[in-house]
Amino acid sequence: MQRLNDLRKLLREEKMHAFIFPSTDPHHGEYVPDHWKGREYVSGFNGSAGTVVVTLEEAALWTDSRYFLAAEEQLQGTGIVLMKERVEGTPSITRWLGQKLCTVRGAVVGVDGMVNSAATVKEWAEELKREGGITLRTNFDPLQRLWKERPPLPDGAIVAHPLAYAGESCADKLLRVRQWMKSNVICGMLVSALDDIAWLTNLRGSDVHCTPVFVAYMLVMPDKAVLFADKHRMNQEALRQMQQSGVEVEPYDSVGSALAKYGEYNILMDEGETAYTLYNKAHCVEKRGGASPIPMMKAVKNSAEIAGFRRAMLRDGVAMVRFLRWLKPAVQAGGQTEMSIDSQLTQFRAEQEGFKDLSFDTIAGYQAHGAIVHYEATPESDAPLKAEGLLLLDSGAQYADGTTDITRTIALGPLTDEQRHVYTLVLKGHIQLAMAKFPEGATGTQIDMMARSAMWREGMNYMHGTGHGVGSCLSVHEGPHQIRMEWRGAPLLSGMTVTNEPGLYLDHRFGVRIENTMLVTPYMQTEFGRFLQLEPLTLCPIDLEPVNPDELTIEEKGWLNGYHRHVYETLAPCLQNDDREWLRQATRALE
């Protein structure tokens, strides 16, 4: 691979023995603007998670189970070896480097300090030191010399997000942040996460794929706030909003010099989100590396945001019903593929009021492709659909007033007994979690097993999380709360959104996932405290064709019938006669 050869030549010139390319950018979000897709440029692997390490002789890619199958295909012929994270026998990046460089005296490994977080660089530096005294260099970006046609920095418009949708002004949000800072004796806080900045300022952009954010930093102090974003990109309403909120606007690339001149006693910079280079630039007595309060503030939705979610889900439900009614006859007529139905679903959504974009690239996986958790069809892999088997369809949209995320697994025709059984197991898990009642302050880890219990009894499991927060016209994946097996300490609070998406994936056969976006709401107050529950926000029928009714309990059938009754009563007034009749049949009650 010529790019690896060119890289190795440059590393020799710089007297370096390896370089690490992460999936991250200076803001450490989930999706990365094209300008920072260095790992993809070097390796050809385009998954959203992964790290490539290149030595003078070898190369390897570390990624998680979502991308094992896709990575194996994309790395063929590159000379890059796949390293399966969390699989027994797979060495860590630093252990592998220690093994490969053990005979090199004075070995030097490079990373770009602007796209690796302070926490990551510090951890790698310590581990490499233990691996035979390997030095970590952080002040070199080989892509500046190698990537001749590197995309420019994003330069899209920055616009105001209406207060009617935000529900709280930028000034009031800043007041809340400053009150938190005062109680924690913090003189200043650097915000690097783009969705945190968009939420705090009530501004939106288009710099990141499928996510309405803009590239920026923000420095918040008790009597001053500075937004580091290029002013020429902001419309008049956005500028007026910043002025009214007392926010100064400085060029994006001036954040480093501003930190060098900072001079207050201390500053809070989340080490997991702040670039190592910027972390070191801050001039102050004390650097605090703890978490920002903004993610938790952002996670609890106010009444205006909740109302926006309900409106967005209503329109999204209409689009989904129109699509599902169209789907099976179209497949039976022939000529449909994974990519063609993706395009049709996008068209139905684009016809809805307030549609801005998709909230992520649609996952349309037919049969064996459904077993690839984050599969994305390409012209080479685009499978024709037949009137048989299962289609896994995970999709969502960005509307002006809300973000949607929904998965349905759809029977396109005859199914095997195994497919019906696995589908029903996943449905049982979805329903059991949907019926959960739990004390306020419980974490997602503590209720995760409700979605997995029926699967576990049969020795089956899935390796991804069961649920994540969803932003309000922001990132489709939002924290800090999650529902997953691994420990996550963030509590579940009333007003949070969280998905409910258990699944099962049988390699090279099929996959099943059923997902609704839920709202955490009050359940009851007792002498033992306040209890919460999960209310479905998503409005779309769950396919009944693959269900084995005898495997559902009476309680589970009752929940499913109640959900379908709610879907029909809410969506029917918004549908034309044929769509309404289709929905009536799709939401029929199980006996």
mmCIF file with all atom_site columns, C-alpha atoms in Angstrom, residues 18 50 76 80 86 159 220 227 237 241 250 258 270 276 322 335 343 355 376 396 403 451 499 518 537 568:
data_model
loop_
_atom_site.group_PDB
_atom_site.id
_atom_site.type_symbol
_atom_site.label_atom_id
_atom_site.label_alt_id
_atom_site.label_comp_id
_atom_site.label_asym_id
_atom_site.label_entity_id
_atom_site.label_seq_id
_atom_site.pdbx_PDB_ins_code
_atom_site.Cartn_x
_atom_site.Cartn_y
_atom_site.Cartn_z
_atom_site.occupancy
_atom_site.B_iso_or_equiv
_atom_site.pdbx_formal_charge
_atom_site.auth_seq_id
_atom_site.auth_comp_id
_atom_site.auth_asym_id
_atom_site.auth_atom_id
_atom_site.pdbx_PDB_model_num
ATOM 1  C CA . ALA A 1 18  ? 5.897   3.888  14.812 1.00 0.00 ? 18  ALA A CA 1
ATOM 2  C CA . GLY A 1 50  ? -10.698 2.029  15.474 1.00 0.00 ? 50  GLY A CA 1
ATOM 3  C CA . GLN A 1 76  ? -7.682  -7.287 2.674  1.00 0.00 ? 76  GLN A CA 1
ATOM 4  C CA . ILE A 1 80  ? -2.761  -4.266 8.078  1.00 0.00 ? 80  ILE A CA 1
ATOM 5  C CA . ARG A 1 86  ? -12.024 -7.347 24.089 1.00 0.00 ? 86  ARG A CA 1
ATOM 6  C CA . VAL A 1 159 ? -27.189 29.593 12.925 1.00 0.00 ? 159 VAL A CA 1
ATOM 7  C CA . VAL A 1 220 ? -16.325 29.950 30.383 1.00 0.00 ? 220 VAL A CA 1
ATOM 8  C CA . LEU A 1 227 ? -16.659 31.246 21.803 1.00 0.00 ? 227 LEU A CA 1
ATOM 9  C CA . GLU A 1 237 ? -29.269 36.150 14.578 1.00 0.00 ? 237 GLU A CA 1
ATOM 10 C CA . GLN A 1 241 ? -27.725 35.924 20.383 1.00 0.00 ? 241 GLN A CA 1
ATOM 11 C CA . GLU A 1 250 ? -12.814 34.914 18.682 1.00 0.00 ? 250 GLU A CA 1
ATOM 12 C CA . ALA A 1 258 ? -5.870  32.258 24.679 1.00 0.00 ? 258 ALA A CA 1
ATOM 13 C CA . ASP A 1 270 ? -12.088 17.162 30.799 1.00 0.00 ? 270 ASP A CA 1
ATOM 14 C CA . TYR A 1 276 ? -3.309  16.848 24.840 1.00 0.00 ? 276 TYR A CA 1
ATOM 15 C CA . ARG A 1 322 ? -45.625 5.214  4.630  1.00 0.00 ? 322 ARG A CA 1
ATOM 16 C CA . GLY A 1 335 ? -35.570 -4.766 -8.139 1.00 0.00 ? 335 GLY A CA 1
ATOM 17 C CA . SER A 1 343 ? -33.035 6.072  -0.464 1.00 0.00 ? 343 SER A CA 1
ATOM 18 C CA . PHE A 1 355 ? -36.627 17.673 8.267  1.00 0.00 ? 355 PHE A CA 1
ATOM 19 C CA . GLU A 1 376 ? -23.550 0.141  5.885  1.00 0.00 ? 376 GLU A CA 1
ATOM 20 C CA . GLY A 1 396 ? -33.225 8.155  12.226 1.00 0.00 ? 396 GLY A CA 1
ATOM 21 C CA . THR A 1 403 ? -33.784 13.815 16.832 1.00 0.00 ? 403 THR A CA 1
ATOM 22 C CA . ALA A 1 451 ? -33.355 -6.752 28.305 1.00 0.00 ? 451 ALA A CA 1
ATOM 23 C CA . THR A 1 499 ? -32.977 4.101  23.641 1.00 0.00 ? 499 THR A CA 1
ATOM 24 C CA . MET A 1 518 ? -37.792 6.257  25.435 1.00 0.00 ? 518 MET A CA 1
ATOM 25 C CA . LEU A 1 537 ? -41.514 8.247  22.314 1.00 0.00 ? 537 LEU A CA 1
ATOM 26 C CA . TYR A 1 568 ? -52.519 3.733  15.998 1.00 0.00 ? 568 TYR A CA 1
#
